[in-house]
Short mmCIF file of C-alpha atoms in Angstrom, two decimals:
data_model
loop_
_atom_site.label_atom_id
_atom_site.label_comp_id
_atom_site.label_asym_id
_atom_site.label_seq_id
_atom_site.Cartn_x
_atom_site.Cartn_y
_atom_site.Cartn_z
CA MET A 22 101.86 -119.25 18.11
CA GLN A 23 104.88 -120.76 15.96
CA ILE A 24 106.68 -117.32 14.69
CA LEU A 25 107.01 -117.13 19.24
CA THR A 26 108.07 -120.16 18.99
CA TYR A 27 110.53 -119.84 16.72
CA HIS A 28 112.29 -115.86 18.07
CA ALA A 29 111.85 -117.16 21.32
CA TRP A 30 114.15 -120.91 20.67
CA VAL A 31 116.36 -118.56 18.84
CA LEU A 32 116.82 -115.56 21.36
CA SER A 33 117.38 -118.35 24.01
CA GLY A 34 120.24 -119.73 22.37
CA SER A 35 118.71 -122.54 20.56
CA PRO A 36 118.42 -125.12 23.00
CA ASN A 37 118.48 -128.61 21.57
CA SER A 38 115.04 -129.90 22.45
CA SER A 39 114.47 -132.75 19.76
CA THR A 40 115.91 -134.69 17.14
CA GLY A 41 114.62 -135.42 13.78
CA VAL A 42 112.01 -134.45 12.10
CA LEU A 43 110.78 -132.41 14.92
CA SER A 44 114.08 -130.57 15.38
CA GLU A 45 113.80 -129.53 11.55
CA PHE A 46 109.64 -128.71 11.78
CA LEU A 47 111.38 -126.07 14.75
CA GLN A 48 114.32 -124.65 12.72
CA LEU A 49 111.96 -123.62 10.10
CA SER A 50 109.08 -123.02 12.94
CA GLY A 51 109.41 -119.45 11.75
CA GLU A 52 109.39 -119.42 8.59
CA ILE A 53 105.73 -121.42 8.66
CA GLY A 54 104.33 -118.81 11.12
CA VAL A 55 105.23 -115.54 8.96
CA THR A 56 103.45 -117.85 6.39
CA ALA A 57 100.44 -118.71 8.32
CA PHE A 58 100.17 -115.19 9.32
CA PHE A 59 99.72 -114.05 5.95
CA ALA A 60 97.37 -116.83 5.22
CA LEU A 61 94.82 -115.39 7.70
CA SER A 62 95.52 -111.64 6.93
CA GLY A 63 94.08 -112.98 3.08
CA PHE A 64 91.00 -115.27 5.36
CA GLY A 65 90.11 -111.75 7.76
CA MET A 66 90.27 -109.73 4.42
CA PHE A 67 88.21 -111.90 2.46
CA ASN A 68 85.64 -112.02 4.83
CA SER A 69 85.54 -108.08 5.97
CA ILE A 70 85.29 -107.05 2.31
CA MET A 71 82.68 -109.46 0.67
CA HIS A 72 80.78 -108.72 3.84
CA SER A 73 80.89 -104.80 2.65
CA TYR A 74 79.88 -106.76 -1.37
CA ASP A 75 76.99 -108.44 -0.39
CA ASN A 76 75.65 -105.45 1.34
CA ARG A 77 76.68 -103.57 -1.60
CA THR A 78 78.31 -100.79 0.89
CA PHE A 79 82.18 -100.96 -0.35
CA SER A 80 84.00 -98.33 -0.96
CA TYR A 81 87.77 -98.15 -1.78
CA LYS A 82 88.00 -95.30 -0.10
CA SER A 83 86.43 -96.17 3.28
CA TYR A 84 87.74 -99.55 2.98
CA LEU A 85 91.47 -98.08 3.29
CA GLN A 86 90.25 -95.37 5.80
CA LYS A 87 89.48 -98.48 8.12
CA ARG A 88 91.83 -99.97 7.55
CA ALA A 89 94.83 -97.45 8.11
CA PHE A 90 92.60 -96.50 11.77
CA ARG A 91 93.10 -100.14 12.85
CA ILE A 92 96.56 -101.40 12.08
CA LEU A 93 98.53 -97.45 12.03
CA PRO A 94 97.38 -96.76 15.64
CA PRO A 95 99.32 -99.80 17.06
CA TYR A 96 101.92 -100.03 15.01
CA TYR A 97 102.96 -96.16 14.78
CA PHE A 98 102.74 -97.10 18.79
CA CYS A 99 105.16 -99.72 18.79
CA LEU A 100 107.42 -98.37 16.29
CA ALA A 101 107.46 -94.89 18.13
CA VAL A 102 108.45 -97.35 21.52
CA SER A 103 110.91 -99.00 19.47
CA ILE A 104 112.60 -95.78 19.02
CA LEU A 105 112.45 -93.89 21.59
CA LEU A 106 113.02 -96.24 24.44
CA LEU A 107 114.74 -99.22 23.30
CA ASN A 108 117.03 -98.18 19.64
CA GLY A 109 118.37 -94.74 19.87
CA ASN A 110 120.60 -95.34 17.15
CA PHE A 111 117.76 -94.10 14.74
CA ILE A 112 116.49 -91.16 16.22
CA GLY A 113 119.30 -88.50 13.96
CA ILE A 114 120.05 -87.76 10.56
CA ASN A 115 121.25 -91.73 10.13
CA GLY A 116 118.46 -92.86 10.55
CA LEU A 117 115.86 -90.57 8.87
CA LYS A 118 115.49 -93.50 5.53
CA HIS A 119 114.73 -96.07 8.77
CA VAL A 120 112.30 -93.52 10.24
CA ILE A 121 110.61 -92.48 7.00
CA THR A 122 110.19 -96.08 5.37
CA HIS A 123 108.96 -97.42 8.45
CA VAL A 124 105.96 -94.68 8.76
CA PHE A 125 105.01 -95.27 5.34
CA LEU A 126 105.05 -99.01 4.99
CA ILE A 127 107.75 -99.91 2.46
CA HIS A 128 110.27 -100.15 4.79
CA ASN A 129 110.56 -104.41 2.97
CA LEU A 130 111.30 -102.79 0.11
CA PHE A 131 115.12 -101.73 1.35
CA PRO A 132 117.00 -104.07 2.31
CA SER A 133 118.65 -101.59 4.61
CA CYS A 134 116.26 -100.96 6.61
CA HIS A 135 114.32 -103.88 6.54
CA GLY A 136 113.59 -105.59 9.79
CA SER A 137 115.92 -102.59 11.62
CA ILE A 138 114.02 -101.06 13.62
CA ASN A 139 112.54 -104.00 14.86
CA GLY A 140 113.27 -107.21 13.48
CA ALA A 141 109.37 -108.14 13.60
CA LEU A 142 107.95 -105.32 11.65
CA TRP A 143 108.85 -106.26 8.08
CA THR A 144 105.76 -108.25 7.73
CA MET A 145 103.86 -105.07 8.14
CA GLY A 146 104.78 -103.17 4.88
CA THR A 147 103.99 -106.52 2.95
CA ILE A 148 100.85 -106.80 4.29
CA ALA A 149 99.86 -103.64 3.62
CA GLN A 150 100.81 -103.31 0.14
CA PHE A 151 98.26 -106.40 0.14
CA TYR A 152 95.82 -104.85 1.28
CA LEU A 153 95.92 -101.96 -1.03
CA ILE A 154 95.29 -105.37 -3.82
CA ALA A 155 93.05 -107.49 -1.86
CA PRO A 156 89.78 -106.01 -2.99
CA PHE A 157 90.89 -106.88 -6.16
CA LEU A 158 91.64 -109.95 -6.05
CA CYS A 159 88.44 -110.89 -4.15
CA ARG A 160 86.57 -109.84 -7.86
CA LEU A 161 88.57 -112.48 -9.15
CA PHE A 162 87.77 -114.72 -6.65
CA GLN A 163 83.71 -113.83 -6.70
CA ARG A 164 84.57 -114.56 -11.00
CA ASN A 165 86.62 -118.01 -10.67
CA GLY A 166 88.26 -119.03 -7.12
CA HIS A 167 89.97 -122.13 -8.67
CA LEU A 168 91.19 -120.44 -11.77
CA THR A 169 92.84 -117.48 -8.66
CA MET A 170 93.96 -119.48 -6.74
CA VAL A 171 96.47 -121.43 -9.63
CA SER A 172 97.39 -118.13 -10.69
CA SER A 173 98.23 -116.97 -8.07
CA ILE A 174 100.19 -119.98 -7.36
CA ALA A 175 102.09 -119.89 -10.67
CA LEU A 176 103.14 -115.79 -10.59
CA THR A 177 104.29 -116.39 -7.09
CA VAL A 178 106.42 -119.26 -8.25
CA LEU A 179 107.55 -117.96 -11.36
CA MET A 180 108.37 -114.61 -9.17
CA LYS A 181 110.47 -116.42 -6.91
CA PHE A 182 112.72 -118.15 -9.83
CA ALA A 183 113.28 -114.93 -11.37
CA VAL A 184 114.39 -113.18 -8.50
CA TYR A 185 116.42 -115.87 -7.09
CA HIS A 186 118.47 -116.10 -10.12
CA VAL A 187 119.14 -112.53 -9.87
CA PHE A 188 119.96 -112.17 -6.33
CA TYR A 189 122.23 -115.54 -6.57
CA GLN A 190 124.10 -114.48 -9.37
CA GLU A 191 124.56 -110.52 -8.63
CA VAL A 192 124.55 -109.44 -4.81
CA GLU A 193 127.32 -111.41 -2.32
CA ASP A 194 125.22 -111.74 0.30
CA SER A 195 122.78 -114.46 -1.70
CA GLY A 196 121.23 -115.68 1.36
CA TRP A 197 119.89 -112.38 2.52
CA TYR A 198 118.61 -110.75 0.06
CA ALA A 199 117.25 -114.38 -1.04
CA PHE A 200 115.22 -113.89 1.95
CA PHE A 201 114.64 -110.17 1.18
CA GLY A 202 113.32 -110.93 -2.17
CA GLY A 203 111.38 -113.90 -1.32
CA ARG A 204 109.41 -111.98 1.30
CA GLN A 205 107.48 -109.26 -1.30
CA LEU A 206 104.76 -109.43 -1.92
CA ILE A 207 104.62 -110.19 -5.39
CA THR A 208 107.01 -113.68 -4.20
CA ALA A 209 104.75 -114.22 -1.22
CA LEU A 210 101.06 -113.30 -3.05
CA ASP A 211 99.83 -117.10 -2.85
CA ASN A 212 100.02 -117.17 1.11
CA PHE A 213 97.78 -114.08 1.05
CA THR A 214 95.04 -116.15 -1.71
CA VAL A 215 95.22 -119.58 0.48
CA GLY A 216 93.84 -117.65 2.80
CA MET A 217 91.24 -116.18 0.62
CA PHE A 218 90.42 -119.18 -1.36
CA VAL A 219 89.62 -120.93 2.16
CA ALA A 220 87.02 -118.55 3.19
CA TRP A 221 85.88 -118.28 0.16
CA PHE A 222 85.27 -122.29 -0.20
CA ILE A 223 84.02 -122.14 2.91
CA LYS A 224 81.68 -119.33 1.93
CA LYS A 225 80.75 -121.17 -1.46
CA HIS A 226 80.11 -125.01 -0.16
CA LYS A 227 78.54 -123.60 2.94
CA VAL A 228 81.11 -126.13 4.72
CA GLN A 229 78.46 -128.07 7.21
CA LEU A 230 80.82 -130.01 10.44
CA ASN A 231 82.98 -133.23 10.22
CA ALA A 232 84.53 -134.23 12.26
CA PRO A 233 86.97 -137.17 10.78
CA VAL A 234 86.73 -135.12 7.58
CA GLY A 235 88.13 -131.90 9.67
CA LEU A 236 90.72 -134.08 11.35
CA PHE A 237 91.97 -135.69 8.60
CA LEU A 238 92.79 -132.83 6.67
CA THR A 239 94.18 -131.19 9.86
CA VAL A 240 96.13 -133.81 11.31
CA GLY A 241 97.08 -134.87 7.85
CA SER A 242 98.38 -131.19 6.96
CA PHE A 243 100.76 -131.43 9.99
CA ILE A 244 102.29 -134.90 9.20
CA VAL A 245 102.79 -133.45 5.51
CA GLN A 246 104.45 -129.98 6.93
CA LEU A 247 107.08 -131.98 9.12
CA TYR A 248 108.00 -134.01 5.98
CA LEU A 249 108.55 -130.14 4.07
CA CYS A 250 110.46 -129.10 6.68
CA SER A 251 113.07 -132.18 6.36
CA PHE A 252 113.03 -131.20 2.61
CA GLY A 253 113.23 -128.06 2.83
CA SER A 254 116.40 -128.13 5.76
CA ILE A 255 118.12 -130.24 3.14
CA TYR A 256 118.05 -128.38 0.10
CA GLY A 257 117.24 -124.50 1.38
CA VAL A 258 113.66 -122.30 1.49
CA HIS A 259 115.29 -119.30 -0.64
CA THR A 260 116.99 -120.62 -2.58
CA ASN A 261 117.91 -120.71 -6.64
CA ASN A 262 116.58 -124.27 -6.94
CA LEU A 263 113.40 -126.25 -7.16
CA SER A 264 113.00 -126.06 -3.25
CA GLY A 265 113.30 -122.77 -3.07
CA TYR A 266 110.65 -121.87 -5.83
CA LEU A 267 107.77 -124.03 -4.41
CA TRP A 268 108.73 -124.75 -0.67
CA HIS A 269 106.58 -121.62 0.78
CA SER A 270 103.70 -122.28 -1.99
CA MET A 271 104.00 -125.89 -0.56
CA ILE A 272 103.51 -124.97 2.90
CA ALA A 273 100.70 -122.63 2.45
CA ILE A 274 98.06 -125.04 0.68
CA THR A 275 99.02 -127.28 3.79
CA ILE A 276 98.11 -124.36 5.96
CA GLY A 277 95.01 -123.71 3.72
CA LEU A 278 94.20 -127.49 4.51
CA ALA A 279 94.40 -127.24 7.41
CA MET A 280 92.33 -124.24 7.98
CA ILE A 281 89.46 -125.71 5.84
CA GLY A 282 90.15 -128.90 8.28
CA ILE A 283 89.62 -126.45 11.24
CA SER A 284 86.17 -125.63 9.95
CA TYR A 285 84.91 -128.99 9.54
CA LEU A 286 85.50 -129.08 13.55
CA PRO A 287 82.22 -129.27 16.06
CA THR A 288 84.13 -127.47 18.70
CA ILE A 289 86.20 -125.00 17.10
CA LYS A 290 84.30 -124.07 13.65
CA ILE A 291 85.15 -121.31 11.99
CA ARG A 292 84.90 -118.81 15.06
CA LEU A 293 88.46 -120.47 15.71
CA LEU A 294 89.94 -118.81 12.69
CA GLN A 295 87.68 -115.25 12.36
CA TYR A 296 89.67 -115.25 16.07
CA LEU A 297 92.92 -115.99 15.26
CA ALA A 298 92.81 -113.25 12.31
CA LYS A 299 91.22 -110.71 14.49
CA ASN A 300 93.68 -110.90 17.32
CA GLU A 301 97.08 -112.11 15.97
CA TYR A 302 97.85 -108.54 15.49
CA PRO A 303 98.77 -107.29 18.33
CA ILE A 304 100.96 -109.88 20.12
CA TYR A 305 103.05 -110.33 16.91
CA LEU A 306 103.65 -106.54 17.04
CA TRP A 307 105.16 -106.63 20.30
CA HIS A 308 106.35 -110.00 21.18
CA LEU A 309 110.15 -109.38 20.27
CA THR A 310 109.99 -106.40 22.21
CA VAL A 311 109.04 -108.24 25.16
CA TYR A 312 111.51 -110.88 24.13
CA ASN A 313 114.29 -108.64 24.03
CA ASN A 314 113.68 -106.82 27.59
CA LEU A 315 113.47 -109.77 29.27
CA LEU A 316 116.59 -111.49 27.72
CA GLN A 317 118.68 -108.07 29.31
CA ARG A 318 117.01 -107.08 31.88
CA SER A 319 115.55 -109.80 33.93
CA GLU A 320 117.90 -111.90 35.97
CA PHE A 321 114.95 -114.83 37.01
CA ILE A 322 114.14 -115.51 32.73
CA MET A 323 117.92 -116.36 32.10
CA SER A 324 117.80 -118.32 34.78
CA CYS A 325 115.65 -120.50 33.54
CA SER A 326 116.77 -123.17 31.93
CA GLY A 327 116.31 -123.74 28.03
CA LYS A 328 112.60 -124.77 27.36
CA ILE A 329 111.33 -123.27 30.56
CA ARG A 330 112.37 -119.32 29.65
CA ILE A 331 110.99 -120.58 25.74
CA ILE A 332 107.43 -121.12 27.87
CA LEU A 333 107.85 -118.06 29.72
CA LEU A 334 108.69 -116.14 27.34
CA ILE A 335 105.65 -116.95 24.85
CA SER A 336 103.40 -116.58 27.56
CA ILE A 337 104.61 -113.24 29.03
CA ALA A 338 104.85 -112.21 25.45
CA ILE A 339 100.97 -113.00 24.37
CA LEU A 340 99.84 -111.45 28.11
CA ALA A 341 101.47 -108.26 27.54
CA GLY A 342 100.62 -108.20 23.71
CA ALA A 343 96.61 -108.61 24.57
CA LEU A 344 97.07 -105.71 27.62
CA LEU A 345 98.74 -103.43 24.82
CA SER A 346 96.47 -103.72 22.40
CA LYS A 347 93.61 -103.02 25.07
CA SER A 348 95.26 -99.57 25.93
CA THR A 349 96.13 -98.58 22.22
CA ILE A 350 93.58 -96.05 21.10
CA ASN A 351 90.72 -97.91 18.99
CA LEU A 352 90.36 -95.30 16.65
CA ASP A 353 88.86 -98.17 13.97
CA MET A 354 85.88 -97.97 16.00
CA ILE A 355 85.77 -94.33 16.33
CA PHE A 356 86.36 -94.39 12.42
CA LEU A 357 82.90 -96.15 12.59
CA TYR A 358 81.17 -94.10 14.79
CA HIS A 359 82.18 -90.88 12.30
CA GLN A 360 80.52 -93.54 9.54
CA HIS A 361 77.40 -94.54 10.78
CA ASN A 362 76.57 -90.98 12.26
CA ALA A 363 78.05 -89.18 8.72
#
């Protein structure tokens, strides 16, 4: 929701909706939303992989096939629509590099291709690369979850320090390249492992319902996020300083605490986290396409005031994403059927 809200706010001309800390939170909500997106992916992956480990049915080949059948059909469908119907600039020799890198999910590794066809799709490269190492991370969490979590944060901060030093000293457009370098797998690893840690923690400690604890963690995490946004708006979040090195890691930790807090709440329980991890993908995939079409072609949307326009954009994007996900061929089910009957 934070990513959807941020993009709707930016594309609507960034209307003034608040002042002070809340305004700073809105301006950085896209960064928080992507971090939460990665954390939920880590949470979902840990539970899925550990289910196979526990049943002694895990196979790396089958795991990769299942991931591919699950994410690639809607991804390629969205990519095809973006290329063929919405952005003809990538049809031809000049767009070949962009298309090939997007097809093989390595577009996030090239600055010129990073978000070039569809601004929302850059994350899919980072997530796909995370899938390659997720089973090995699960093994590390099995051995020592706390050490794995701390080590991944330390590695992420170290890599950001190294990357930002290079970009800020040697690249002219340092702001863009810092964002590009700061959102690679090696510089966002702890975003994913925070989600995995939450799933490991819940599984290991068999979390019991406790509303006061859950409410304290959830609300407290949000309050800390507000202050981190104030800090980030002053010192930067993709910058060659302490804020740039640590900000996303601290946000990831607050998201992890909120996820643990939600698991303690009796009316929400862990099912909410599982639902978000499962259904975030199609809505995220399509939301920018929906936004751009509505803003370019709908006179009614453009006639609405800023806040109403943002609410309408988000609502329509959620509905469209859900409908498009159901209309896309579910090859994951075909794969499971094949595995069952093999």
